[in-house]
Amino acid sequence: MYEPVLVLNANFEPINVCTTRRAIGLVLNGKASLVLNGRGVIHTVSRTFPRPSIIRLGKMVRRPRPTVHLTKREVLRRDDFTCQYCGQRAPYLTIDHVIPRRLGGSHSWDNLVAACPACNHRKGSRTLEQAQMRLLRPPLEPPSSAVYLFARHIHNNEDWMPFIEGW
Ligand SMILES: [Zn+2]
């Protein structure tokens, strides 16, 4: 009942992922309709219904386009779990402030990069110039495309792809 279900807005824009339990609730009280099933059925005491994979809201929900939340995990994902100094895909990565905090560096997409512990230690709280180190690529805010936003679900839910691509 806790498997992810893709929620589409009334215009088919993918906006959210919810649990199977919540998706069934939305369908049962008429707020959403089933777009795709194929995951078998669910039995309750009195009924049997298809287990949803994608649902669509009946009414358009107006909301700002979702953006990627700035978290350690998302910085690592943007950087492909690769140290941005030495290019190593280390099993354990840290987050480095490119411009150190003590020099006024901000906690933002363009100042945070994945760094292996060795490179982070080597750089210390110095600037790139001071440490004579270079980044593999400039750090930028990741795209807010639906494919990027929902990427972690796509591997296990390939049937979502046609509904996610292009948004
Ligand atoms: Zn490194």
GROMACS .gro file of N, CA and C and ligand atoms in nm:
model
  502
    1MET      N    1   0.083  -0.122   0.000
    1MET     CA    2   0.000   0.000   0.000
    1MET      C    3   0.085   0.126   0.000
    2TYR      N    4   0.215   0.110   0.012
    2TYR     CA    5   0.301   0.229   0.019
    2TYR      C    6   0.386   0.247  -0.106
    3GLU      N    7   0.359   0.164  -0.207
    3GLU     CA    8   0.434   0.182  -0.332
    3GLU      C    9   0.399   0.317  -0.393
    4PRO      N   10   0.496   0.378  -0.464
    4PRO     CA   11   0.471   0.511  -0.519
    4PRO      C   12   0.374   0.509  -0.637
    5VAL      N   13   0.288   0.608  -0.640
    5VAL     CA   14   0.195   0.627  -0.751
    5VAL      C   15   0.220   0.768  -0.805
    6LEU      N   16   0.231   0.779  -0.936
    6LEU     CA   17   0.254   0.910  -0.998
    6LEU      C   18   0.122   0.986  -1.005
    7VAL      N   19   0.125   1.111  -0.962
    7VAL     CA   20   0.004   1.195  -0.965
    7VAL      C   21   0.019   1.298  -1.077
    8LEU      N   22  -0.077   1.297  -1.168
    8LEU     CA   23  -0.077   1.396  -1.276
    8LEU      C   24  -0.179   1.504  -1.244
    9ASN      N   25  -0.147   1.627  -1.283
    9ASN     CA   26  -0.243   1.735  -1.272
    9ASN      C   27  -0.351   1.712  -1.379
   10ALA      N   28  -0.458   1.794  -1.375
   10ALA     CA   29  -0.567   1.776  -1.471
   10ALA      C   30  -0.518   1.790  -1.615
   11ASN      N   31  -0.411   1.869  -1.635
   11ASN     CA   32  -0.354   1.886  -1.770
   11ASN      C   33  -0.246   1.783  -1.802
   12PHE      N   34  -0.239   1.680  -1.721
   12PHE     CA   35  -0.145   1.567  -1.740
   12PHE      C   36  -0.002   1.598  -1.699
   13GLU      N   37   0.022   1.718  -1.645
   13GLU     CA   38   0.158   1.747  -1.597
   13GLU      C   39   0.186   1.662  -1.473
   14PRO      N   40   0.297   1.588  -1.470
   14PRO     CA   41   0.329   1.513  -1.348
   14PRO      C   42   0.368   1.608  -1.236
   15ILE      N   43   0.302   1.597  -1.121
   15ILE     CA   44   0.330   1.695  -1.016
   15ILE      C   45   0.374   1.633  -0.885
   16ASN      N   46   0.356   1.506  -0.869
   16ASN     CA   47   0.378   1.454  -0.735
   16ASN      C   48   0.388   1.301  -0.739
   17VAL      N   49   0.436   1.246  -0.630
   17VAL     CA   50   0.432   1.101  -0.613
   17VAL      C   51   0.367   1.077  -0.477
   18CYS      N   52   0.270   0.988  -0.472
   18CYS     CA   53   0.207   0.959  -0.342
   18CYS      C   54   0.204   0.808  -0.323
   19THR      N   55   0.158   0.766  -0.207
   19THR     CA   56   0.151   0.623  -0.180
   19THR      C   57   0.026   0.563  -0.246
   20THR      N   58   0.030   0.433  -0.264
   20THR     CA   59  -0.087   0.363  -0.320
   20THR      C   60  -0.210   0.388  -0.233
   21ARG      N   61  -0.188   0.387  -0.102
   21ARG     CA   62  -0.300   0.409  -0.010
   21ARG      C   63  -0.368   0.544  -0.036
   22ARG      N   64  -0.285   0.649  -0.049
   22ARG     CA   65  -0.341   0.782  -0.072
   22ARG      C   66  -0.407   0.791  -0.210
   23ALA      N   67  -0.343   0.727  -0.309
   23ALA     CA   68  -0.397   0.732  -0.446
   23ALA      C   69  -0.536   0.668  -0.449
   24ILE      N   70  -0.551   0.557  -0.380
   24ILE     CA   71  -0.682   0.490  -0.379
   24ILE      C   72  -0.785   0.577  -0.309
   25GLY      N   73  -0.743   0.643  -0.204
   25GLY     CA   74  -0.833   0.736  -0.135
   25GLY      C   75  -0.882   0.846  -0.228
   26LEU      N   76  -0.790   0.902  -0.306
   26LEU     CA   77  -0.826   1.010  -0.399
   26LEU      C   78  -0.922   0.961  -0.507
   27VAL      N   79  -0.898   0.838  -0.554
   27VAL     CA   80  -0.986   0.783  -0.658
   27VAL      C   81  -1.124   0.753  -0.600
   28LEU      N   82  -1.125   0.695  -0.480
   28LEU     CA   83  -1.253   0.656  -0.420
   28LEU      C   84  -1.339   0.777  -0.387
   29ASN      N   85  -1.277   0.890  -0.347
   29ASN     CA   86  -1.364   1.003  -0.319
   29ASN      C   87  -1.379   1.100  -0.437
   30GLY      N   88  -1.343   1.048  -0.555
   30GLY     CA   89  -1.377   1.121  -0.677
   30GLY      C   90  -1.285   1.236  -0.713
   31LYS      N   91  -1.174   1.250  -0.641
   31LYS     CA   92  -1.084   1.362  -0.670
   31LYS      C   93  -0.985   1.329  -0.781
   32ALA      N   94  -0.970   1.202  -0.809
   32ALA     CA   95  -0.874   1.162  -0.913
   32ALA      C   96  -0.928   1.041  -0.986
   33SER      N   97  -0.875   1.019  -1.106
   33SER     CA   98  -0.915   0.900  -1.180
   33SER      C   99  -0.791   0.819  -1.214
   34LEU      N  100  -0.817   0.695  -1.243
   34LEU     CA  101  -0.709   0.602  -1.272
   34LEU      C  102  -0.661   0.623  -1.415
   35VAL      N  103  -0.531   0.641  -1.435
   35VAL     CA  104  -0.476   0.657  -1.569
   35VAL      C  105  -0.410   0.526  -1.612
   36LEU      N  106  -0.341   0.465  -1.520
   36LEU     CA  107  -0.268   0.343  -1.553
   36LEU      C  108  -0.271   0.250  -1.433
   37ASN      N  109  -0.299   0.123  -1.459
   37ASN     CA  110  -0.285   0.026  -1.351
   37ASN      C  111  -0.186  -0.081  -1.395
   38GLY      N  112  -0.220  -0.202  -1.386
   38GLY     CA  113  -0.125  -0.304  -1.430
   38GLY      C  114  -0.041  -0.358  -1.316
   39ARG      N  115  -0.081  -0.326  -1.197
   39ARG     CA  116  -0.007  -0.378  -1.081
   39ARG      C  117  -0.093  -0.477  -1.003
   40GLY      N  118  -0.185  -0.539  -1.072
   40GLY     CA  119  -0.271  -0.634  -1.002
   40GLY      C  120  -0.388  -0.565  -0.937
   41VAL      N  121  -0.444  -0.628  -0.837
   41VAL     CA  122  -0.563  -0.574  -0.774
   41VAL      C  123  -0.545  -0.565  -0.623
   42ILE      N  124  -0.634  -0.487  -0.565
   42ILE     CA  125  -0.635  -0.473  -0.420
   42ILE      C  126  -0.770  -0.521  -0.371
   43HIS      N  127  -0.767  -0.600  -0.266
   43HIS     CA  128  -0.892  -0.649  -0.209
   43HIS      C  129  -0.920  -0.576  -0.079
   44THR      N  130  -1.044  -0.531  -0.064
   44THR     CA  131  -1.086  -0.486   0.067
   44THR      C  132  -1.194  -0.584   0.112
   45VAL      N  133  -1.255  -0.555   0.223
   45VAL     CA  134  -1.357  -0.646   0.273
   45VAL      C  135  -1.467  -0.666   0.169
   46SER      N  136  -1.507  -0.555   0.104
   46SER     CA  137  -1.624  -0.564   0.018
   46SER      C  138  -1.593  -0.548  -0.130
   47ARG      N  139  -1.473  -0.501  -0.164
   47ARG     CA  140  -1.449  -0.470  -0.305
   47ARG      C  141  -1.312  -0.517  -0.352
   48THR      N  142  -1.299  -0.519  -0.485
   48THR     CA  143  -1.170  -0.544  -0.548
   48THR      C  144  -1.151  -0.435  -0.651
   49PHE      N  145  -1.037  -0.371  -0.651
   49PHE     CA  146  -1.012  -0.274  -0.759
   49PHE      C  147  -0.868  -0.276  -0.803
   50PRO      N  148  -0.845  -0.224  -0.927
   50PRO     CA  149  -0.709  -0.228  -0.982
   50PRO      C  150  -0.614  -0.143  -0.900
   51ARG      N  151  -0.494  -0.191  -0.885
   51ARG     CA  152  -0.391  -0.119  -0.811
   51ARG      C  153  -0.332  -0.012  -0.904
   52PRO      N  154  -0.340   0.114  -0.865
   52PRO     CA  155  -0.297   0.221  -0.957
   52PRO      C  156  -0.146   0.233  -0.967
   53SER      N  157  -0.102   0.277  -1.083
   53SER     CA  158   0.038   0.313  -1.105
   53SER      C  159   0.045   0.464  -1.130
   54ILE      N  160  -0.057   0.516  -1.201
   54ILE     CA  161  -0.065   0.661  -1.227
   54ILE      C  162  -0.211   0.703  -1.210
   55ILE      N  163  -0.230   0.816  -1.140
   55ILE     CA  164  -0.364   0.875  -1.131
   55ILE      C  165  -0.358   1.019  -1.180
   56ARG      N  166  -0.477   1.073  -1.211
   56ARG     CA  167  -0.485   1.210  -1.260
   56ARG      C  168  -0.592   1.285  -1.182
   57LEU      N  169  -0.555   1.402  -1.133
   57LEU     CA  170  -0.650   1.483  -1.056
   57LEU      C  171  -0.761   1.535  -1.147
   58GLY      N  172  -0.881   1.538  -1.094
   58GLY     CA  173  -0.995   1.586  -1.172
   58GLY      C  174  -0.991   1.737  -1.190
   59LYS      N  175  -0.943   1.807  -1.090
   59LYS     CA  176  -0.938   1.953  -1.097
   59LYS      C  177  -0.793   1.998  -1.105
   60MET      N  178  -0.772   2.102  -1.183
   60MET     CA  179  -0.638   2.157  -1.201
   60MET      C  180  -0.589   2.215  -1.068
   61VAL      N  181  -0.471   2.172  -1.026
   61VAL     CA  182  -0.411   2.230  -0.906
   61VAL      C  183  -0.309   2.333  -0.953
   62ARG      N  184  -0.326   2.458  -0.905
   62ARG     CA  185  -0.231   2.563  -0.946
   62ARG      C  186  -0.119   2.569  -0.845
   63ARG      N  187  -0.001   2.554  -0.893
   63ARG     CA  188   0.113   2.555  -0.803
   63ARG      C  189   0.238   2.591  -0.882
   64PRO      N  190   0.334   2.650  -0.812
   64PRO     CA  191   0.457   2.682  -0.884
   64PRO      C  192   0.526   2.555  -0.929
   65ARG      N  193   0.597   2.566  -1.036
   65ARG     CA  194   0.670   2.451  -1.086
   65ARG      C  195   0.765   2.400  -0.978
   66PRO      N  196   0.764   2.272  -0.947
   66PRO     CA  197   0.854   2.223  -0.842
   66PRO      C  198   1.000   2.239  -0.883
   67THR      N  199   1.084   2.268  -0.787
   67THR     CA  200   1.227   2.274  -0.814
   67THR      C  201   1.295   2.168  -0.727
   68VAL      N  202   1.418   2.141  -0.758
   68VAL     CA  203   1.492   2.041  -0.683
   68VAL      C  204   1.534   2.102  -0.549
   69HIS      N  205   1.503   2.035  -0.439
   69HIS     CA  206   1.541   2.087  -0.307
   69HIS      C  207   1.692   2.077  -0.288
   70LEU      N  208   1.745   2.181  -0.229
   70LEU     CA  209   1.889   2.185  -0.205
   70LEU      C  210   1.921   2.102  -0.081
   71THR      N  211   1.963   1.977  -0.103
   71THR     CA  212   2.003   1.890   0.007
   71THR      C  213   2.135   1.827  -0.030
   72LYS      N  214   2.201   1.770   0.068
   72LYS     CA  215   2.328   1.703   0.041
   72LYS      C  216   2.310   1.595  -0.066
   73ARG      N  217   2.206   1.516  -0.049
   73ARG     CA  218   2.183   1.407  -0.143
   73ARG      C  219   2.165   1.458  -0.285
   74GLU      N  220   2.090   1.570  -0.298
   74GLU     CA  221   2.066   1.624  -0.433
   74GLU      C  222   2.192   1.687  -0.493
   75VAL      N  223   2.279   1.744  -0.410
   75VAL     CA  224   2.406   1.795  -0.463
   75VAL      C  225   2.489   1.678  -0.515
   76LEU      N  226   2.492   1.570  -0.438
   76LEU     CA  227   2.568   1.451  -0.481
   76LEU      C  228   2.511   1.394  -0.610
   77ARG      N  229   2.377   1.393  -0.618
   77ARG     CA  230   2.313   1.338  -0.739
   77ARG      C  231   2.345   1.425  -0.859
   78ARG      N  232   2.335   1.560  -0.841
   78ARG     CA  233   2.368   1.650  -0.952
   78ARG      C  234   2.510   1.623  -1.001
   79ASP      N  235   2.600   1.600  -0.906
   79ASP     CA  236   2.741   1.580  -0.941
   79ASP      C  237   2.772   1.434  -0.975
   80ASP      N  238   2.666   1.355  -0.993
   80ASP     CA  239   2.681   1.216  -1.033
   80ASP      C  240   2.768   1.137  -0.935
   81PHE      N  241   2.757   1.170  -0.807
   81PHE     CA  242   2.831   1.101  -0.700
   81PHE      C  243   2.980   1.095  -0.731
   82THR      N  244   3.029   1.205  -0.790
   82THR     CA  245   3.168   1.213  -0.833
   82THR      C  246   3.233   1.335  -0.768
   83CYS      N  247   3.351   1.314  -0.711
   83CYS     CA  248   3.425   1.427  -0.655
   83CYS      C  249   3.453   1.527  -0.765
   84GLN      N  250   3.415   1.652  -0.743
   84GLN     CA  251   3.429   1.753  -0.848
   84GLN      C  252   3.571   1.808  -0.859
   85TYR      N  253   3.660   1.758  -0.776
   85TYR     CA  254   3.801   1.798  -0.787
   85TYR      C  255   3.885   1.691  -0.856
   86CYS      N  256   3.875   1.568  -0.811
   86CYS     CA  257   3.963   1.464  -0.867
   86CYS      C  258   3.889   1.368  -0.960
   87GLY      N  259   3.756   1.379  -0.966
   87GLY     CA  260   3.681   1.295  -1.059
   87GLY      C  261   3.656   1.154  -1.011
   88GLN      N  262   3.688   1.128  -0.885
   88GLN     CA  263   3.670   0.994  -0.832
   88GLN      C  264   3.526   0.972  -0.787
   89ARG      N  265   3.474   0.855  -0.819
   89ARG     CA  266   3.341   0.818  -0.768
   89ARG      C  267   3.360   0.749  -0.634
   90ALA      N  268   3.378   0.828  -0.531
   90ALA     CA  269   3.410   0.773  -0.401
   90ALA      C  270   3.285   0.717  -0.334
   91PRO      N  271   3.300   0.612  -0.255
   91PRO     CA  272   3.183   0.555  -0.185
   91PRO      C  273   3.126   0.652  -0.081
   92TYR      N  274   3.214   0.734  -0.025
   92TYR     CA  275   3.166   0.832   0.071
   92TYR      C  276   3.212   0.969   0.025
   93LEU      N  277   3.118   1.058   0.006
   93LEU     CA  278   3.152   1.192  -0.042
   93LEU      C  279   3.105   1.296   0.057
   94THR      N  280   3.175   1.406   0.060
   94THR     CA  281   3.136   1.518   0.145
   94THR      C  282   3.089   1.632   0.054
   95ILE      N  283   3.039   1.737   0.118
   95ILE     CA  284   2.999   1.856   0.044
   95ILE      C  285   3.102   1.965   0.074
   96ASP      N  286   3.152   2.026  -0.032
   96ASP     CA  287   3.248   2.135  -0.014
   96ASP      C  288   3.184   2.267  -0.055
   97HIS      N  289   3.209   2.371   0.028
   97HIS     CA  290   3.173   2.507  -0.012
   97HIS      C  291   3.288   2.561  -0.097
   98VAL      N  292   3.261   2.587  -0.225
   98VAL     CA  293   3.368   2.631  -0.316
   98VAL      C  294   3.432   2.759  -0.262
   99ILE      N  295   3.349   2.860  -0.237
   99ILE     CA  296   3.397   2.976  -0.161
   99ILE      C  297   3.365   2.946  -0.015
  100PRO      N  298   3.465   2.933   0.070
  100PRO     CA  299   3.440   2.890   0.208
  100PRO      C  300   3.341   2.983   0.279
  101ARG      N  301   3.268   2.924   0.371
  101ARG     CA  302   3.167   3.001   0.446
  101ARG      C  303   3.231   3.118   0.519
  102ARG      N  304   3.351   3.097   0.572
  102ARG     CA  305   3.412   3.205   0.650
  102ARG      C  306   3.450   3.323   0.560
  103LEU      N  307   3.454   3.300   0.429
  103LEU     CA  308   3.479   3.409   0.335
  103LEU      C  309   3.349   3.459   0.271
  104GLY      N  310   3.240   3.420   0.332
  104GLY     CA  311   3.110   3.469   0.283
  104GLY      C  312   3.046   3.382   0.177
  105GLY      N  313   3.103   3.264   0.154
  105GLY     CA  314   3.043   3.174   0.055
  105GLY      C  315   2.904   3.130   0.098
  106SER      N  316   2.813   3.124   0.003
  106SER     CA  317   2.674   3.095   0.039
  106SER      C  318   2.646   2.945   0.033
  107HIS      N  319   2.533   2.908   0.094
  107HIS     CA  320   2.486   2.771   0.091
  107HIS      C  321   2.389   2.762  -0.027
  108SER      N  322   2.442   2.753  -0.147
  108SER     CA  323   2.358   2.757  -0.266
  108SER      C  324   2.414   2.662  -0.372
  109TRP      N  325   2.329   2.633  -0.471
  109TRP     CA  326   2.367   2.538  -0.576
  109TRP      C  327   2.500   2.573  -0.640
  110ASP      N  328   2.524   2.705  -0.660
  110ASP     CA  329   2.645   2.742  -0.734
  110ASP      C  330   2.768   2.753  -0.644
  111ASN      N  331   2.753   2.716  -0.514
  111ASN     CA  332   2.870   2.719  -0.428
  111ASN      C  333   2.894   2.586  -0.355
  112LEU      N  334   2.814   2.485  -0.389
  112LEU     CA  335   2.829   2.355  -0.323
  112LEU      C  336   2.864   2.249  -0.426
  113VAL      N  337   2.961   2.167  -0.393
  113VAL     CA  338   2.998   2.058  -0.484
  113VAL      C  339   3.029   1.932  -0.403
  114ALA      N  340   3.017   1.818  -0.469
  114ALA     CA  341   3.058   1.691  -0.409
  114ALA      C  342   3.210   1.686  -0.407
  115ALA      N  343   3.266   1.644  -0.294
  115ALA     CA  344   3.412   1.632  -0.283
  115ALA      C  345   3.445   1.508  -0.202
  116CYS      N  346   3.546   1.435  -0.246
  116CYS     CA  347   3.589   1.320  -0.166
  116CYS      C  348   3.659   1.374  -0.041
  117PRO      N  349   3.664   1.297   0.065
  117PRO     CA  350   3.724   1.347   0.190
  117PRO      C  351   3.866   1.399   0.169
  118ALA      N  352   3.945   1.330   0.083
  118ALA     CA  353   4.084   1.372   0.063
  118ALA      C  354   4.091   1.511   0.000
  119CYS      N  355   4.010   1.534  -0.104
  119CYS     CA  356   4.012   1.665  -0.171
  119CYS      C  357   3.956   1.772  -0.079
  120ASN      N  358   3.851   1.739  -0.005
  120ASN     CA  359   3.793   1.837   0.086
  120ASN      C  360   3.896   1.878   0.191
  121HIS      N  361   3.969   1.780   0.239
  121HIS     CA  362   4.071   1.808   0.340
  121HIS      C  363   4.184   1.892   0.280
  122ARG      N  364   4.223   1.854   0.159
  122ARG     CA  365   4.333   1.925   0.093
  122ARG      C  366   4.296   2.071   0.069
  123LYS      N  367   4.172   2.094   0.027
  123LYS     CA  368   4.130   2.232  -0.002
  123LYS      C  369   4.116   2.312   0.126
  124GLY      N  370   4.068   2.244   0.231
  124GLY     CA  371   4.049   2.314   0.358
  124GLY      C  372   3.955   2.431   0.342
  125SER      N  373   3.975   2.536   0.421
  125SER     CA  374   3.886   2.651   0.405
  125SER      C  375   3.955   2.760   0.324
  126ARG      N  376   3.997   2.719   0.206
  126ARG     CA  377   4.061   2.813   0.115
  126ARG      C  378   3.981   2.825  -0.013
  127THR      N  379   4.007   2.929  -0.090
  127THR     CA  380   3.942   2.942  -0.220
  127THR      C  381   4.013   2.850  -0.318
  128LEU      N  382   3.953   2.836  -0.438
  128LEU     CA  383   4.015   2.753  -0.541
  128LEU      C  384   4.155   2.804  -0.574
  129GLU      N  385   4.167   2.935  -0.587
  129GLU     CA  386   4.297   2.994  -0.623
  129GLU      C  387   4.400   2.964  -0.515
  130GLN      N  388   4.360   2.989  -0.390
  130GLN     CA  389   4.454   2.965  -0.279
  130GLN      C  390   4.498   2.820  -0.273
  131ALA      N  391   4.404   2.729  -0.297
  131ALA     CA  392   4.436   2.586  -0.288
  131ALA      C  393   4.494   2.533  -0.418
  132GLN      N  394   4.491   2.616  -0.521
  132GLN     CA  395   4.536   2.575  -0.655
  132GLN      C  396   4.467   2.446  -0.699
  133MET      N  397   4.333   2.451  -0.687
  133MET     CA  398   4.253   2.337  -0.729
  133MET      C  399   4.150   2.385  -0.830
  134ARG      N  400   4.102   2.291  -0.912
  134ARG     CA  401   4.005   2.327  -1.015
  134ARG      C  402   3.884   2.235  -1.007
  135LEU      N  403   3.769   2.290  -1.047
  135LEU     CA  404   3.647   2.210  -1.053
  135LEU      C  405   3.636   2.145  -1.189
  136LEU      N  406   3.576   2.026  -1.192
  136LEU     CA  407   3.554   1.957  -1.319
  136LEU      C  408   3.458   2.037  -1.407
  137ARG      N  409   3.358   2.097  -1.343
  137ARG     CA  410   3.259   2.176  -1.418
  137ARG      C  411   3.195   2.274  -1.322
  138PRO      N  412   3.144   2.385  -1.376
  138PRO     CA  413   3.085   2.485  -1.287
  138PRO      C  414   2.958   2.431  -1.221
  139PRO      N  415   2.942   2.450  -1.091
  139PRO     CA  416   2.820   2.401  -1.025
  139PRO      C  417   2.700   2.492  -1.056
  140LEU      N  418   2.591   2.431  -1.098
  140LEU     CA  419   2.471   2.506  -1.135
  140LEU      C  420   2.349   2.441  -1.069
  141GLU      N  421   2.243   2.518  -1.061
  141GLU     CA  422   2.118   2.459  -1.013
  141GLU      C  423   2.073   2.355  -1.115
  142PRO      N  424   2.031   2.234  -1.070
  142PRO     CA  425   1.990   2.132  -1.166
  142PRO      C  426   1.859   2.170  -1.236
  143PRO      N  427   1.834   2.111  -1.352
  143PRO     CA  428   1.710   2.144  -1.424
  143PRO      C  429   1.589   2.100  -1.344
  144SER      N  430   1.477   2.171  -1.361
  144SER     CA  431   1.356   2.130  -1.290
  144SER      C  432   1.264   2.053  -1.384
  145SER      N  433   1.323   1.983  -1.481
  145SER     CA  434   1.241   1.901  -1.569
  145SER      C  435   1.184   1.784  -1.491
  146ALA      N  436   1.070   1.735  -1.537
  146ALA     CA  437   1.007   1.623  -1.466
  146ALA      C  438   1.097   1.501  -1.467
  147VAL      N  439   1.170   1.479  -1.575
  147VAL     CA  440   1.260   1.363  -1.581
  147VAL      C  441   1.365   1.372  -1.469
  148TYR      N  442   1.418   1.493  -1.447
  148TYR     CA  443   1.517   1.508  -1.341
  148TYR      C  444   1.452   1.494  -1.203
  149LEU      N  445   1.336   1.559  -1.187
  149LEU     CA  446   1.268   1.558  -1.056
  149LEU      C  447   1.227   1.417  -1.013
  150PHE      N  448   1.180   1.339  -1.109
  150PHE     CA  449   1.127   1.207  -1.074
  150PHE      C  450   1.225   1.094  -1.106
  151ALA      N  451   1.349   1.131  -1.135
  151ALA     CA  452   1.446   1.031  -1.182
  151ALA      C  453   1.459   0.912  -1.090
  152ARG      N  454   1.456   0.935  -0.959
  152ARG     CA  455   1.482   0.822  -0.869
  152ARG      C  456   1.370   0.719  -0.872
  153HIS      N  457   1.253   0.757  -0.927
  153HIS     CA  458   1.144   0.660  -0.935
  153HIS      C  459   1.139   0.587  -1.068
  154ILE      N  460   1.204   0.646  -1.171
  154ILE     CA  461   1.184   0.594  -1.306
  154ILE      C  462   1.238   0.453  -1.322
  155HIS      N  463   1.350   0.425  -1.257
  155HIS     CA  464   1.410   0.292  -1.269
  155HIS      C  465   1.311   0.182  -1.234
  156ASN      N  466   1.234   0.204  -1.127
  156ASN     CA  467   1.140   0.101  -1.082
  156ASN      C  468   1.002   0.115  -1.144
  157ASN      N  469   0.980   0.223  -1.218
  157ASN     CA  470   0.847   0.247  -1.273
  157ASN      C  471   0.860   0.294  -1.418
  158GLU      N  472   0.909   0.205  -1.503
  158GLU     CA  473   0.936   0.247  -1.641
  158GLU      C  474   0.808   0.286  -1.715
  159ASP      N  475   0.695   0.234  -1.667
  159ASP     CA  476   0.570   0.268  -1.733
  159ASP      C  477   0.532   0.416  -1.713
  160TRP      N  478   0.603   0.484  -1.623
  160TRP     CA  479   0.576   0.627  -1.602
  160TRP      C  480   0.639   0.714  -1.710
  161MET      N  481   0.740   0.661  -1.774
  161MET     CA  482   0.825   0.743  -1.860
  161MET      C  483   0.747   0.823  -1.965
  162PRO      N  484   0.652   0.761  -2.037
  162PRO     CA  485   0.580   0.840  -2.139
  162PRO      C  486   0.502   0.957  -2.076
  163PHE      N  487   0.469   0.949  -1.947
  163PHE     CA  488   0.392   1.055  -1.882
  163PHE      C  489   0.483   1.161  -1.821
  164ILE      N  490   0.611   1.133  -1.815
  164ILE     CA  491   0.706   1.224  -1.752
  164ILE      C  492   0.788   1.301  -1.856
  165GLU      N  493   0.822   1.233  -1.964
  165GLU     CA  494   0.906   1.295  -2.065
  165GLU      C  495   0.839   1.419  -2.126
  166GLY      N  496   0.917   1.520  -2.145
  166GLY     CA  497   0.866   1.640  -2.213
  166GLY      C  498   0.815   1.748  -2.121
  167TRP      N  499   0.801   1.717  -1.989
  167TRP     CA  500   0.753   1.819  -1.896
  167TRP      C  501   0.870   1.883  -1.825
  168ZN      ZN  502   3.857   1.409  -0.476
   0.00000   0.00000   0.00000
